[in-house]
């Protein structure tokens, strides 16, 4: 559409409107709903909306408005005057307007608003006469000067607050309500003088000039820092722009028959199907928010339940309330969702100022969606779309009681959700010992390593002062469902002294702290908790989600506890069992070290023979739990040096176990040291140089499979996975070894193991040559942690230190380790899917990087046609819901 033909302004009010709620992108949420309510014939003060396209044009043209806009405003104002029966700037019958922002997505409090616009010395007099209330007129006038000067002219609030405070002090007033009309007149004069002194021009008296200034300010506020930050946090594109709504003012502060209030059509905290809201008699909207006076309840029932003496609106204004109540039902039925409504009563006349879908807690979202589907107001698919998958986190873990008191100590990254309290400990051993003695402990460390696993398991929550969202602590904690706060950089840990300090506050070992992994906050002392509730509405919504989704959902888990948790949450298999995590138990590590430090194959095989029974037992337990669900077991992955002895004591222990001299062991450890271990001797490269390690693991898997089949009669579905493959011959080489072990086990047990063999795709070369890799792989599992790391050339362990700068400066929209980079890493996945299928049409495809639990990444996986996503146990329900939403949206 050409610029000149575009319609920049949409009017509403007087029983009709130019637009409706389908034009939300153009009119913003507020404008679209005002238009819709007006055309429903609801009492909406008339007004008009300048579209979001005006905003976009304004920014595209160096903050100038499109041609023709002034003429459109002129005619919109004339129409508004006609509908309101008042005239802009007319002292005998002045029209006052509000000027408010209204973007597509609600951005509460982020942008600017101006109320009571149109007042000057003459119209204030006119308003005084017309309302019969001079005090009201001059109170409104001074509010207008203050708000306009702050928002439009950049004269700070404090200038006006000081004038008012001084005046009250000089005249012995305590409350604003003690000031008379004459007092407000004096204040108005003083305010105007202050504007002239603090600004290069006097306060504008021409209402049309006031309107232009307010429009500039509200459009300008789209790009203020607050709004920019909010958009970044909520994924709202800058290009959307805001609309501006100009609307005739109505006054809730015109005496005792006037009031203002807010209402939710259902309880936004619990979801209960009952109106929930507050109102104030003789007040303006901002008074409700400001909390100067205590608002009264809307309904008699709530008032009685709360033991409140002040009459409810139902009692104080029964007729108006009855109308309002009918409107609540009408709006909810019309929008088919819980509404958040603002209203004003002006001298007994009810007006609606806003309606929108109300914000709600996860608990309320669930209940409202399920109730509405049960009542037939929405479909089951719609109910599934109504609940934000990530918000389920709030329901799966104990959370902090929102009503409880807290003493904030430090803030870090919200690495793994849930809340927990316990005594501070600084080492994994201490955590284990104290937990065994029945204490609840919080493990506080600079960062964690695989050797801390036993302490991490024992802890109620984990806090680190270093590391990002995919640091060891974060990944492992999420896997275990343990709350975790990472990278709390303000915390200085002095392990030797048994304490940590934050801004001068010392916390000693044994003192109690509370961790909220959902917000990244750590509190002093024991905060109050609320427990999760997983049956009822939750189970019902999940059933509907499972019916809708195409993707299967598996889990990343290796301990029986985690595997069981994931199964209880609905996991349909294991997508990644990281076997190295099974090597770190205190009673195994010595044998593992013996294996690594062995000089030759015989030495290694001797040590491996000690480890194999442990591995077999682990797999037996996992297969028993998973029954007929597929289990992807990944052979050893991490760099060998992670297993090396760190202290002299460790070396001594290995020396005693092996009979080898300590200095020889130290030398061997030094030989194995790598400068860049992430790109070093890890993954299948270990298997290539030490095939006996992978052979031992394959043997353990197959023997466990045979044992469980014998015991239960069900043959475990085994998928053996080779990590970090970059070139097809690596896989071919290792496949031959695994197949050979299978044959050997067949000879021993008389049962031929049934298994699939596949690989992770976590290096760009593997993705690009997926057709060759697929010659030897029956499945691919995208390891997007490493694939992101190697595609970006960005260390997953160290990037946390500077990623924030990239996000702050809009270079990265999101942390690519949290939400899949669909353009770059995603392109590699698409290539691998296409090339892999070319070689092997039925190749099984999944993802097991952290992205497998991220809703946006799951959408990508569904669209790309993967068979499953795999994520940590506590993410399983989130993934089920996200996969269902993806499938429903694809069908729409
Ligand atoms: C991956 O790289 O995405 C993966 C799942 O493996 P890990 O995190 O164990 O390296
Ligand atoms: Mg990996």
XYZ file of C-alpha atoms in Angstrom, residues 409 422-426 430 434 442 444 492 494-502 504-513 524:
31
model
C 21.856 -12.096 49.719
C 19.785 -25.856 53.781
C 23.073 -25.371 55.585
C 25.975 -23.952 53.624
C 28.803 -26.386 52.794
C 31.783 -25.793 50.559
C 31.131 -32.235 53.360
C 26.279 -33.877 56.411
C 23.369 -26.288 50.029
C 28.367 -23.569 47.465
C 33.576 -14.394 47.186
C 36.842 -18.569 50.893
C 36.691 -22.319 51.104
C 39.688 -22.579 53.422
C 38.056 -20.238 55.941
C 34.731 -22.027 55.547
C 32.802 -18.939 54.510
C 31.687 -16.729 51.654
C 31.224 -12.981 51.540
C 28.821 -10.778 49.602
C 30.742 -7.310 53.325
C 28.197 -9.862 54.625
C 29.843 -13.057 55.810
C 28.109 -16.418 55.662
C 29.789 -19.277 57.541
C 29.659 -22.993 56.891
C 26.557 -24.388 58.613
C 24.491 -21.213 58.317
C 21.118 -21.620 56.569
C 20.434 -20.062 53.176
C 19.743 -15.579 53.989
